[in-house]
Structures are given as C-alpha cells and as structure tokens.
CSV table of C-alpha atoms and ligand atoms in Angstrom, one decimal:
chain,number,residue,atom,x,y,z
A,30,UNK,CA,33.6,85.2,-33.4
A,31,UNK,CA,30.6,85.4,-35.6
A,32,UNK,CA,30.4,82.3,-38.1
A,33,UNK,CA,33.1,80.2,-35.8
A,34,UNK,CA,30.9,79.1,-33.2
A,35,UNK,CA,30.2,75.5,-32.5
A,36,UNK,CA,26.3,75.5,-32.4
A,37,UNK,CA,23.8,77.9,-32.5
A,38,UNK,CA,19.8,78.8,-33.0
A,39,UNK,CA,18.7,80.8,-35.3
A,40,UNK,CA,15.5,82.6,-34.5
A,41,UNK,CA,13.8,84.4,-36.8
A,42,UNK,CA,11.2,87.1,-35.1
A,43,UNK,CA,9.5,87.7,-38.5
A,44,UNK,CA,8.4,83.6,-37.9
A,45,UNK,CA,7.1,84.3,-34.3
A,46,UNK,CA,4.7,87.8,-35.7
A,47,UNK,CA,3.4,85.5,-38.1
A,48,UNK,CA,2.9,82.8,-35.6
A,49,UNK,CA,1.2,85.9,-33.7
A,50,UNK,CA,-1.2,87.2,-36.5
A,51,UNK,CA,-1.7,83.5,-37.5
A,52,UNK,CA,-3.3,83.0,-33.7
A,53,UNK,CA,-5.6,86.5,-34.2
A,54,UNK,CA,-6.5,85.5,-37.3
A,55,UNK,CA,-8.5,82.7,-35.4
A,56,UNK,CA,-9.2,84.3,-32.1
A,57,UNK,CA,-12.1,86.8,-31.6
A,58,UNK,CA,-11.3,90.2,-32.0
A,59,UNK,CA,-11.5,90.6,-27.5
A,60,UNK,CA,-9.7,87.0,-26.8
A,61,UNK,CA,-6.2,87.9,-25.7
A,62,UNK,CA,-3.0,86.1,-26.1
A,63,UNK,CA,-1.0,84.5,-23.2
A,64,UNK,CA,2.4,83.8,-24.6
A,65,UNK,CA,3.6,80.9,-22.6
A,66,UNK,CA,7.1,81.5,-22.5
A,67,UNK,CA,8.4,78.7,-19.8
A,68,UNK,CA,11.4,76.9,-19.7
A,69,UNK,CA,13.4,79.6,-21.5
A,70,UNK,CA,10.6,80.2,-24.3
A,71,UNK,CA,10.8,76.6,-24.8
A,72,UNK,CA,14.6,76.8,-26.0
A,73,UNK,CA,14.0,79.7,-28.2
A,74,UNK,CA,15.4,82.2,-24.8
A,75,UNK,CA,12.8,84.0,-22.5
A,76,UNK,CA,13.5,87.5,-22.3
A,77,UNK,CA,14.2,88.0,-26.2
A,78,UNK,CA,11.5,86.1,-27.2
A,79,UNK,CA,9.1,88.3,-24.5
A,80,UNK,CA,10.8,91.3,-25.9
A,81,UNK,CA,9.9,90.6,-29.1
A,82,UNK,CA,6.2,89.2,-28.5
A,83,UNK,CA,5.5,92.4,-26.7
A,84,UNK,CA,6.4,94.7,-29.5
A,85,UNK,CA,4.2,92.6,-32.2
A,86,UNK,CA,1.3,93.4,-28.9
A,87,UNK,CA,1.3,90.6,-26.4
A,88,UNK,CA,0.9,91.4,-23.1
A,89,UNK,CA,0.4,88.5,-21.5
A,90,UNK,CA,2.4,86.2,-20.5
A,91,UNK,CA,2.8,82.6,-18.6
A,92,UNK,CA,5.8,81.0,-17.1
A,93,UNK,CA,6.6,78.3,-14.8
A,94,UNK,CA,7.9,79.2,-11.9
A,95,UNK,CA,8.9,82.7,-9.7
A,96,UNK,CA,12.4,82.6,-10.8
A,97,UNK,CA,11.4,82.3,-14.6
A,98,UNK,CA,8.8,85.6,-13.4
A,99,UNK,CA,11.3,87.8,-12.2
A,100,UNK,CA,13.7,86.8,-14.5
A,101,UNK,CA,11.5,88.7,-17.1
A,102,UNK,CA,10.7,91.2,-14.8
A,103,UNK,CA,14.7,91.8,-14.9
A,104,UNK,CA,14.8,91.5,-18.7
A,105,UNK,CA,11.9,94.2,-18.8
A,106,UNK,CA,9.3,92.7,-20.1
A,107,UNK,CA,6.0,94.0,-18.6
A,108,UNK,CA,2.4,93.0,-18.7
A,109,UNK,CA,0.8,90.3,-16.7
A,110,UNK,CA,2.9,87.5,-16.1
A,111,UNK,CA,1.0,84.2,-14.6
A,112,UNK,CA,2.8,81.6,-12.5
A,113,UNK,CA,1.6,78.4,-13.5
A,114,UNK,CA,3.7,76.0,-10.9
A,115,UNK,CA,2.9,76.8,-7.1
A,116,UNK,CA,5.3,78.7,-5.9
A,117,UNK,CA,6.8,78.2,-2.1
A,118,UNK,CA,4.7,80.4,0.0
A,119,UNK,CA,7.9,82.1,1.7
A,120,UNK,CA,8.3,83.3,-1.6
A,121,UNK,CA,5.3,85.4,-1.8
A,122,UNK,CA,7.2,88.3,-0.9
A,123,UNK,CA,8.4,88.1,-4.5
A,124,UNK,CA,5.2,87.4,-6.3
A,125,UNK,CA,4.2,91.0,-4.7
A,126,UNK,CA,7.4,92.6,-4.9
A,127,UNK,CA,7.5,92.0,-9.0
A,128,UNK,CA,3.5,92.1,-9.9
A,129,UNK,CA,3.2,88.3,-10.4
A,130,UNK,CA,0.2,86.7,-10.5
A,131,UNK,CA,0.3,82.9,-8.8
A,132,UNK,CA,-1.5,80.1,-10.3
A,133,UNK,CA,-4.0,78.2,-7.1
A,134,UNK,CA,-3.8,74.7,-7.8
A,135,UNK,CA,-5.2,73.6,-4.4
A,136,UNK,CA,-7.2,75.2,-1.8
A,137,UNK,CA,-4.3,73.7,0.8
A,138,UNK,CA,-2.3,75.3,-1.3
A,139,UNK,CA,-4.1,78.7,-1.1
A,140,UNK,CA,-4.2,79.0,2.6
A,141,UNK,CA,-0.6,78.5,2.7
A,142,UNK,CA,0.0,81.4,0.6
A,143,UNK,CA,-2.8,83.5,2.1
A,144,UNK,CA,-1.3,83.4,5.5
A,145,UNK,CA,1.4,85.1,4.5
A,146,UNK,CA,-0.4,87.8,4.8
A,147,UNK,CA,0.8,89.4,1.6
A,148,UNK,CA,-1.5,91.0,-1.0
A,149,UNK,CA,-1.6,88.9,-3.8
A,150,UNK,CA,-3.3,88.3,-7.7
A,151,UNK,CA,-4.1,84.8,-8.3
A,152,UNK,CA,-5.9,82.4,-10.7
A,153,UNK,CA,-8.3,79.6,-9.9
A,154,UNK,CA,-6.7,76.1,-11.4
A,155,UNK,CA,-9.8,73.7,-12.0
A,156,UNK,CA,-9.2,69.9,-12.3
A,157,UNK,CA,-11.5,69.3,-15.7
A,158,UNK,CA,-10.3,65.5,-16.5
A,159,UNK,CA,-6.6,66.3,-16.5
A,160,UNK,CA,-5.8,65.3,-13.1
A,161,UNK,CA,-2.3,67.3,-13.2
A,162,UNK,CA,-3.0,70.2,-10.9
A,163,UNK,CA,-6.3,72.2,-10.0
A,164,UNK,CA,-9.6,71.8,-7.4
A,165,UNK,CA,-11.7,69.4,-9.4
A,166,UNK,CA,-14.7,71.3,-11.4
A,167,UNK,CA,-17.6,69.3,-9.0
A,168,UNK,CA,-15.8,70.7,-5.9
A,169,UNK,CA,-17.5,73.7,-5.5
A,170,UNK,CA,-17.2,74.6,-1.6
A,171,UNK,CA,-13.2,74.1,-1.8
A,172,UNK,CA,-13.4,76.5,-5.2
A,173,UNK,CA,-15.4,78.7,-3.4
A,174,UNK,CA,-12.9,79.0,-0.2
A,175,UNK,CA,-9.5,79.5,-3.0
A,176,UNK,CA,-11.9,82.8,-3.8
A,177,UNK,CA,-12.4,83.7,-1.0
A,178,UNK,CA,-9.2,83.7,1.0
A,179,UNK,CA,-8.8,87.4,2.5
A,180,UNK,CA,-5.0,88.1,0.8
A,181,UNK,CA,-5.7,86.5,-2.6
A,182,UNK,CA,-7.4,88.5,-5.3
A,183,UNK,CA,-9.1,86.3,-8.0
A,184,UNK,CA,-7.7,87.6,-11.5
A,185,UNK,CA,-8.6,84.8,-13.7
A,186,UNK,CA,-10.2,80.9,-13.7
A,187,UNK,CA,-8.6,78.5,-16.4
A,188,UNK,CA,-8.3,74.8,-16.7
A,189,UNK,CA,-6.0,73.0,-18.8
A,190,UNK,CA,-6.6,70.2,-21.7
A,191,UNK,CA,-5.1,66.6,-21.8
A,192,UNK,CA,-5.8,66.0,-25.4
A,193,UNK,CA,-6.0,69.5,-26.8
A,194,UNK,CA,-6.0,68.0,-30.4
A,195,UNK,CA,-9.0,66.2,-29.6
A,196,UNK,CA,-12.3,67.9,-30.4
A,197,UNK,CA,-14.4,65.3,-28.5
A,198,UNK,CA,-12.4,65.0,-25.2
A,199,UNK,CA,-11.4,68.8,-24.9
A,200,UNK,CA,-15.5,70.0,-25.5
A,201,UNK,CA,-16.3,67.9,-22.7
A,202,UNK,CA,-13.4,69.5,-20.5
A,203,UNK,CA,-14.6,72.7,-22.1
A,204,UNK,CA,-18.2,71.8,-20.4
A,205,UNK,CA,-16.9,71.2,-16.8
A,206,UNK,CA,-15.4,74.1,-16.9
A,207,UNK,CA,-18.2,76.5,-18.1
A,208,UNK,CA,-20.2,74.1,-15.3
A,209,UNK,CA,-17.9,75.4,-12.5
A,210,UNK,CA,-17.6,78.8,-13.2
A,211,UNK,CA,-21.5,79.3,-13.2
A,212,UNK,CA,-20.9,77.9,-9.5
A,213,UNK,CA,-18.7,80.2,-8.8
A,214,UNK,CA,-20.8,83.1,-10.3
A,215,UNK,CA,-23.9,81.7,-8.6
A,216,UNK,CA,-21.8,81.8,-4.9
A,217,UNK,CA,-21.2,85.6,-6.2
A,218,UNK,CA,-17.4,84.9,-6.9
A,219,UNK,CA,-15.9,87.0,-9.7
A,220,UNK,CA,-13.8,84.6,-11.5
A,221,UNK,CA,-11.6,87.3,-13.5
A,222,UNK,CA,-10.4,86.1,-17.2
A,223,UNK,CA,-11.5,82.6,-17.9
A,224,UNK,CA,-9.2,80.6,-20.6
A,225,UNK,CA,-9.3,77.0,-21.4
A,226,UNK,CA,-6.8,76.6,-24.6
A,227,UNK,CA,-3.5,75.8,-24.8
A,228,UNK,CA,-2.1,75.4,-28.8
A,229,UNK,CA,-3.8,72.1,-29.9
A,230,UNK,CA,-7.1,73.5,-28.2
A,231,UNK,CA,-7.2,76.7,-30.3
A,232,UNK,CA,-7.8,74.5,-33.5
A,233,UNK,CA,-9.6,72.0,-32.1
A,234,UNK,CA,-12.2,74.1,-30.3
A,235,UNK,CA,-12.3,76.8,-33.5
A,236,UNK,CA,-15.0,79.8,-32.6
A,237,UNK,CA,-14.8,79.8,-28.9
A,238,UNK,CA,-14.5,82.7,-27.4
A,239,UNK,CA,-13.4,83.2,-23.9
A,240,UNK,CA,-11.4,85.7,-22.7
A,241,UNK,CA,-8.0,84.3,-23.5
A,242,UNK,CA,-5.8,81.3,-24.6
A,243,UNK,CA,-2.5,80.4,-23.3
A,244,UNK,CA,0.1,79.4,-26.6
A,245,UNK,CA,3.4,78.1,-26.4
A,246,UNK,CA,4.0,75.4,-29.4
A,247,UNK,CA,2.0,77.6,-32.1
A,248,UNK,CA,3.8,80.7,-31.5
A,249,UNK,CA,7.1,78.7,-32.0
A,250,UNK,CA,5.6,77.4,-34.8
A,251,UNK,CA,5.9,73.7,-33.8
A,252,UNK,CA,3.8,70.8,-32.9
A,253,UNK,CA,4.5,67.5,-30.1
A,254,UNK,CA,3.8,65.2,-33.1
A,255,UNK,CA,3.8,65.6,-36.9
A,256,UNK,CA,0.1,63.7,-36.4
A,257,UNK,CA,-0.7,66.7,-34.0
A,258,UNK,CA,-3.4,69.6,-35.8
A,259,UNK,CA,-4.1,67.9,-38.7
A,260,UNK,CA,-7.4,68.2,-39.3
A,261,UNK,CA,-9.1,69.5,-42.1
A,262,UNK,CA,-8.0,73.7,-41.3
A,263,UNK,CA,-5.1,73.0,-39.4
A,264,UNK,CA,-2.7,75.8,-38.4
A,265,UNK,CA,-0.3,76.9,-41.0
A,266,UNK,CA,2.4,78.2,-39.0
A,267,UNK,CA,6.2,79.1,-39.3
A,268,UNK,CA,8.6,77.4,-37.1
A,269,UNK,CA,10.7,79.9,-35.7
A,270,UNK,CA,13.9,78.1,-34.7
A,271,UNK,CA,17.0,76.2,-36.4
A,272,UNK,CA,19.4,74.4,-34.9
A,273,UNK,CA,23.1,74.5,-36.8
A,274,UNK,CA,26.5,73.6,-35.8
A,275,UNK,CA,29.7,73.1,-38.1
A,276,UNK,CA,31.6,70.0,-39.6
A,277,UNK,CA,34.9,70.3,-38.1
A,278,UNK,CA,36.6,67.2,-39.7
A,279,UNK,CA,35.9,65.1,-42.5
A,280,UNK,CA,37.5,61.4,-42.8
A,281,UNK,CA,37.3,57.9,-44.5
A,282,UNK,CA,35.9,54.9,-42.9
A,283,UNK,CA,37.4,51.2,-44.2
A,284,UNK,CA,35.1,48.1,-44.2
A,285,UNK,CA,34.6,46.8,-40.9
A,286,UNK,CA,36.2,49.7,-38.9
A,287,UNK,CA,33.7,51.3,-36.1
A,288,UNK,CA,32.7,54.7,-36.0
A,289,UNK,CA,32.5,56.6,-32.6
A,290,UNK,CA,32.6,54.6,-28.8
A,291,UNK,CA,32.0,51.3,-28.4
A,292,UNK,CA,32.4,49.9,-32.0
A,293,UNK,CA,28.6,49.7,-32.2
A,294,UNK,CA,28.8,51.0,-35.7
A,295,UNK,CA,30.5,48.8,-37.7
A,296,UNK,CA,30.2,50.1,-41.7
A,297,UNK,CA,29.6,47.8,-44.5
A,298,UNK,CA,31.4,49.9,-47.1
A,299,UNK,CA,33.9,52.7,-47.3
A,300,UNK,CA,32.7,55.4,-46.2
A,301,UNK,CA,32.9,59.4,-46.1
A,302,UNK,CA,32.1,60.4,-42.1
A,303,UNK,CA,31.9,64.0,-41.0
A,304,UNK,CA,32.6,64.8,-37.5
A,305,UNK,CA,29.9,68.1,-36.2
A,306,UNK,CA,30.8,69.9,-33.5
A,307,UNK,CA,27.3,69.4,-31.1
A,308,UNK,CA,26.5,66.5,-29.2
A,309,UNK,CA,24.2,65.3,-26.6
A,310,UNK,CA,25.9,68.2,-24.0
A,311,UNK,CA,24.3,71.2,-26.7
A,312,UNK,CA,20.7,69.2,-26.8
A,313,UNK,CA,21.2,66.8,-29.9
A,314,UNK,CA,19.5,63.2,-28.9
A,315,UNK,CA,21.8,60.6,-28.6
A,316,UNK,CA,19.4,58.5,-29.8
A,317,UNK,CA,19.6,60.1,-33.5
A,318,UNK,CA,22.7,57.6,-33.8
A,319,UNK,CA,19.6,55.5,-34.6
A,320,UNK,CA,17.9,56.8,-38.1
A,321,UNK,CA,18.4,60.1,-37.1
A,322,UNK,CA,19.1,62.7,-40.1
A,323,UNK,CA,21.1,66.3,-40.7
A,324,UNK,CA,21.6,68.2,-43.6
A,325,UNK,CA,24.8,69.5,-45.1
A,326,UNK,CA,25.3,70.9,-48.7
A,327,UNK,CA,21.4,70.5,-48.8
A,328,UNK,CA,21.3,66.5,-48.4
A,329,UNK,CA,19.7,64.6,-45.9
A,330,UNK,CA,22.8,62.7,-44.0
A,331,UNK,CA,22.5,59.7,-41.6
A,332,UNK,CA,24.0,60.5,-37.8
A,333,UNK,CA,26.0,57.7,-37.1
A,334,UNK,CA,26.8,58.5,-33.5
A,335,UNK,CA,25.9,61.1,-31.1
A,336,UNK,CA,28.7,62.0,-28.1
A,337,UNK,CA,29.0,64.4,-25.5
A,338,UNK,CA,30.6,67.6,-27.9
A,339,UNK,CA,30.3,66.0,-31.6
A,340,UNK,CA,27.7,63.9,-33.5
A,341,UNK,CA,29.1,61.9,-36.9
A,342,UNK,CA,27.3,62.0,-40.1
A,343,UNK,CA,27.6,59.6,-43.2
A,344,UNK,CA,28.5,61.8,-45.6
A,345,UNK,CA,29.4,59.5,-49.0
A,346,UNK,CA,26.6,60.6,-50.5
A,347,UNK,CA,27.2,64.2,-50.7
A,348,UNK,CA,28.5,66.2,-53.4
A,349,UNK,CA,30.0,68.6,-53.9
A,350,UNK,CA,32.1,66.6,-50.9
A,351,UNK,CA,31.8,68.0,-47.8
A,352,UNK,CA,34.6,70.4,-46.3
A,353,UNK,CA,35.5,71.1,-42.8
A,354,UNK,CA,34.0,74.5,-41.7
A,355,UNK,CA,30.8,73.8,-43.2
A,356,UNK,CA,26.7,74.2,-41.9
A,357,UNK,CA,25.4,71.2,-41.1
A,358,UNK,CA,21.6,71.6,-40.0
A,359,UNK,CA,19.3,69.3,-37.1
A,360,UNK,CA,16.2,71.5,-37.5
A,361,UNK,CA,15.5,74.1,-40.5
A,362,UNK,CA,16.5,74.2,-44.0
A,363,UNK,CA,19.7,74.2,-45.8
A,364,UNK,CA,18.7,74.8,-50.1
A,365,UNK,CA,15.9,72.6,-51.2
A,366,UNK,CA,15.8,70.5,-48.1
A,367,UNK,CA,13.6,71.0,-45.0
A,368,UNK,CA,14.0,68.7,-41.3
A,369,UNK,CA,11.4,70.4,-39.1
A,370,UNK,CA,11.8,69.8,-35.6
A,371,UNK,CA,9.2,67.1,-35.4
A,372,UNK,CA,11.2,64.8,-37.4
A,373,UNK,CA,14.2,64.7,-35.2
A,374,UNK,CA,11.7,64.1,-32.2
A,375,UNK,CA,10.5,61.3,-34.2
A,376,UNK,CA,13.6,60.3,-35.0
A,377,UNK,CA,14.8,60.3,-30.8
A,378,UNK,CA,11.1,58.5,-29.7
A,379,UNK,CA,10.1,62.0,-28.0
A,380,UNK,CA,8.4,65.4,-28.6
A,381,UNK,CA,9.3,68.4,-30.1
A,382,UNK,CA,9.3,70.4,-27.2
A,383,UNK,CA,11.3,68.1,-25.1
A,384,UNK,CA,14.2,68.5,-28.3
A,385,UNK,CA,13.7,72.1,-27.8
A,386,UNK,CA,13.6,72.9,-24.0
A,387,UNK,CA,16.6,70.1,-24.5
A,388,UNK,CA,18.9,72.3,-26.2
A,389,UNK,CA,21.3,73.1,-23.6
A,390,UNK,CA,23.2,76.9,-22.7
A,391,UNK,CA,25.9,76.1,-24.9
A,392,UNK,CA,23.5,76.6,-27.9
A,393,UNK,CA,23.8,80.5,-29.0
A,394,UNK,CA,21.0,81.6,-29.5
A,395,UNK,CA,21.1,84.3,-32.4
A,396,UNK,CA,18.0,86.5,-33.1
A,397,UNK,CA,17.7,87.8,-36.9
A,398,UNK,CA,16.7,90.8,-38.4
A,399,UNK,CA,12.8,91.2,-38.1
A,400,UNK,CA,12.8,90.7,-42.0
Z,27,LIG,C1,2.7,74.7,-21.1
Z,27,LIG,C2,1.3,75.1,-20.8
Z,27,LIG,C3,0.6,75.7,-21.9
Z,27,LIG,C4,1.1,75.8,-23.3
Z,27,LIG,O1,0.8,74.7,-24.1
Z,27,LIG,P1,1.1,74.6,-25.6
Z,27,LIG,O2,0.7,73.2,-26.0
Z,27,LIG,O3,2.6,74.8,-25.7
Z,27,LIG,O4,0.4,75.7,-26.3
Z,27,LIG,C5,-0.7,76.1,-21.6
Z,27,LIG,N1,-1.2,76.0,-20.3
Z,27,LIG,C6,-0.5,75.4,-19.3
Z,27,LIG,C7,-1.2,75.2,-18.0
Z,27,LIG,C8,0.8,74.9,-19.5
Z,27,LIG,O5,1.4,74.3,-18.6
C-alpha cells in the first residue's frame, strides 16, 4: 500500500537528534531534558517519537495525563515520565503500578491523592503569574503541607511560563520561583529537580541553569508563531514533520461556476482545480479555503475549499500540469519550495501546535530512516 495512501506524516528522526543536540548545545552540561511528549508527541505519535528521543539520550519525559503515561509505559519507553494534568485520585493505583510521577497542582488536590494511601512520586506545581495550575509562589504554609503529605514523595518543584518568549515577564516568574523554593528549603523541604522552561523560555532565559527544562515545540522543531524566538540568537532548529496527501483528480472550472459546497467560491476565470484527498476529518483547517496555500510540482497553490475527506487547490498556474496521483504538500518542502507549519497556522488564525495535535488518526504517520 506504500505510496497509495491518502495522507500521511513524514517524520524525520535525524530532524528531532538535531533538535536534541541543538537544545544541549544551549543547556549546561548537568541540565537535563524533559521531552514533553503530550497529546501524541504533539501529532508527531508518542511512543515512536519516545522511542526515538530515548536512543539519541533522553530520559525524561512529560505527558498529560495517566492514560498518555502508561500508554508509554506499554510502548516501552522508560525513564521518568511526569504527569502534568491531575490525575483522578482512584487512579493512583496506576501512577504506582507504572512508576509515574504526578504533577501537585493544589494542596486540595494533594490530600486527595495522599489518602489513598498509596506510595507515590510527585512534583510541587507553583502558581508564578500564570494562573493556570499550581499553589501560588507567596503561599508558603499550603507549599509546605503538598511536601509534606505522608504518601507523596517530593521529586521535583517547577513552574510554568505565560510568555516564555518574553525575557522581561519570564525573569520575573523566574524570581518567584527561586523566592519559593528558598521557602521551602528554609522549612527543610527537599524540593527535588527544580525546572522553569518550557521551549520559548530556553532562548529567552539563555545561561540559566537549573536542573532541567521541559521541551515540546523546539524538539519538533516548530514555533506557536513565526514572530515567536526571534531575537537576536534565536534557535535554529529542524522541523521534524510533513504533512502530504495525493491529488486524486484534476478538472476545469468555467467562469462563474462554484467550486466545492455552498457555491461560496465562485471563479472569475477558467480555471485548473485539483481535488486532494485530506480534509478537515485528517487535521487540514477548513479555514485554509481562505488564503491558505499547498505545494504540488514545487509551486505554491491556493486551497480553494476544505471538506470533510478532500481540500481543492487552484492549480492553473502550475506546470508541468498537474496529474492525478501526485504529492501535494501542507507542511514541508516539495523542490525549491518550503511551507513550514507556522504558515498554515497563520493562514487558519491559530497556532502551530493546535495544526499539529489537529491532525487526526487517519494521518499515517511514517518514520524515515535516521539519515
Ligand atoms: C506543554 C507544556 C510544556 C512544553 O511547552 P513547549 O512550549 O512545547 O516547549 C512545558 N511545560 C508544561 C507544564 C506544559 O504543559
């Protein structure tokens, strides 16, 4: 079936090791990497991209929830795996059970999970100016009782930045974090690891040097915004996923006739349309119907509408002429021409890794050679 396919990724491992060395290259030689690999490794598939982030010498990983824990557990990927959503206490059977290490965002939170009674690994959350989840950094009795619960083991203290691409914003996160932990330290509390980046924080918060950071977006290679990192010494990364799918018919358009539902798109001029076989059910935004691009034959083609299975493409620009059975390309190159994924987030009014956690099962996801 190989090559017939309707839509795939293409991931290339030798993009994600140089992701990795790109990351250690501006890390301290002790700082340690915490591949987040939620939702699916953001698209690019959890347990392959572990697998492969563990042979290039990660061992440390993040996920979302239990399920997405075990799951890797079950895909045999070892190391220390951090839950970064709370999960329901009546799970913690399975926390134990698979050597996962839960996430405290609350000290109500804490105690439910600490009467359970079950020995358990867990990481202090601290509320720095994010407000998401996490015992603010000025609460330091409530801190204090998350440590000291008599089930939970403290393993690590992080916090997490709301503008990791800004400098100003993030040091003074960075500050209310170092302010708590003291606390803690002063009460006698262990806190374990302590890590405060995420992607946008290693660049903006170059030379510091805690014990670890947790990556997703730079070890795919991508950023939220093509405005994101770029500052003087930005990251030069490799995104490590393309998204292709297949022309499966090509057709003329008369003056005046629609193209797609509703008749929306009226065209002005004769036109060439390809028909692709992915649509909004695979992960491509319907709203690319509105200056949204793809490439085929190496051009950069117009989507003209987006439905459920198939997305239409002006075409009449392209030669050689385009043939059914062809590559047309959302994300990566094709010859000459590049889209990175940022541009068709642009191009739907979202982020990249909404596009990429977007992209649905029916994608195959197809791993290439490491070179
Ligand atoms: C998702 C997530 C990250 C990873 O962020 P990136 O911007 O992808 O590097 C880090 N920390 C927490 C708490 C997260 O939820």
């Amino acid at each position: 079936m190989r090559g017939t396919e309707r839509v795939w990724a293409e991931l290339a491992p030798a993009a994600l090791l140089y992701n990795v060395a790109q990351l250690r290259s501006r890390l301290s030689p002790g700082c340690r990497i915490i591949a987040v690999v939620k939702a699916d490794a953001y698209g690019h598939g959890g347990i392959q991209t572990a697998r492969w982030l563990s042979r290039f010498g990660v061992a440390d990983f993040a996920v979302a929830s239990c399920r997405e824990g075990i799951d890797l557990r079950r895909g045999g990927v070892g190391g220390r795996v951090l839950m970064l959503c709370p999960t329901p206490p009546e799970e913690a059977e399975l926390l134990a059970r698979h050597r996962l290490t839960q996430a405290l965002p609350s000290i109500e939170y804490a105690v439910s999970l600490d009467r359970r009674g079950i020995p358990l690994e867990t990481e202090l959350i601290v509320d720095t100016g994010m407000h998401r989840l996490g015992e603010d950094y000025r609460e330091a009795d409530r801190l204090h009782r998350m440590a000291a619960l008599p089930h939970l083991t403290v393993t690590g203290t992080f916090t997490h930045l709301g503008q990791g691409g800004d400098p100003a914003v993030s040091r003074e996160q960075l500050r209310r974090f170092a302010s708590a932990v003291d606390t803690l330290r002063g009460r006698g509390v262990n806190p374990g690891r302590l890590h405060v980046q995420n992607s946008a924080g290693v660049w903006s918060l170059p030379g510091l040097s805690l014990d670890a950071v947790r990556v997703g977006m730079a070890l795919y290679g991508v950023r939220d915004r093509l405005s994101e990192w770029e500052q003087p010494g930005g990251p030069r990364l490799r995104p490590v996923l393309s998204l292709k799918t297949r022309v499966i018919q090509v057709r003329r358009v008369e003056p005046g006739e629609p193209v797609g539902y509703g008749g929306g798109n009226a065209v002005a001029s004769p036109r060439t349309a390809a028909v692709l076989s992915a649509g909004f059910a695979d992960g491509v935004p319907r709203q690319l119907a509105r200056g949204g691009l793809v490439l085929i034959n190496g051009r950069r083609c117009p989507v003209i509408g987006v439905c459920m299975d198939m997305t239409i493409a002006d075409v009449t620009a392209v030669s050689p002429p385009v043939r059914p059975g062809g590559v047309a390309t959302f994300i990566g190159g094709d010859g000459e021409a590049f889209l990175p994924a940022e541009a068709l987030a642009e191009a739907a009014g979202t982020v990249t890794s909404d596009i990429l956690c977007g992209l649905s099962s029916r994608v195959e996801r197809r791993w290439l050679p490491l070179d």
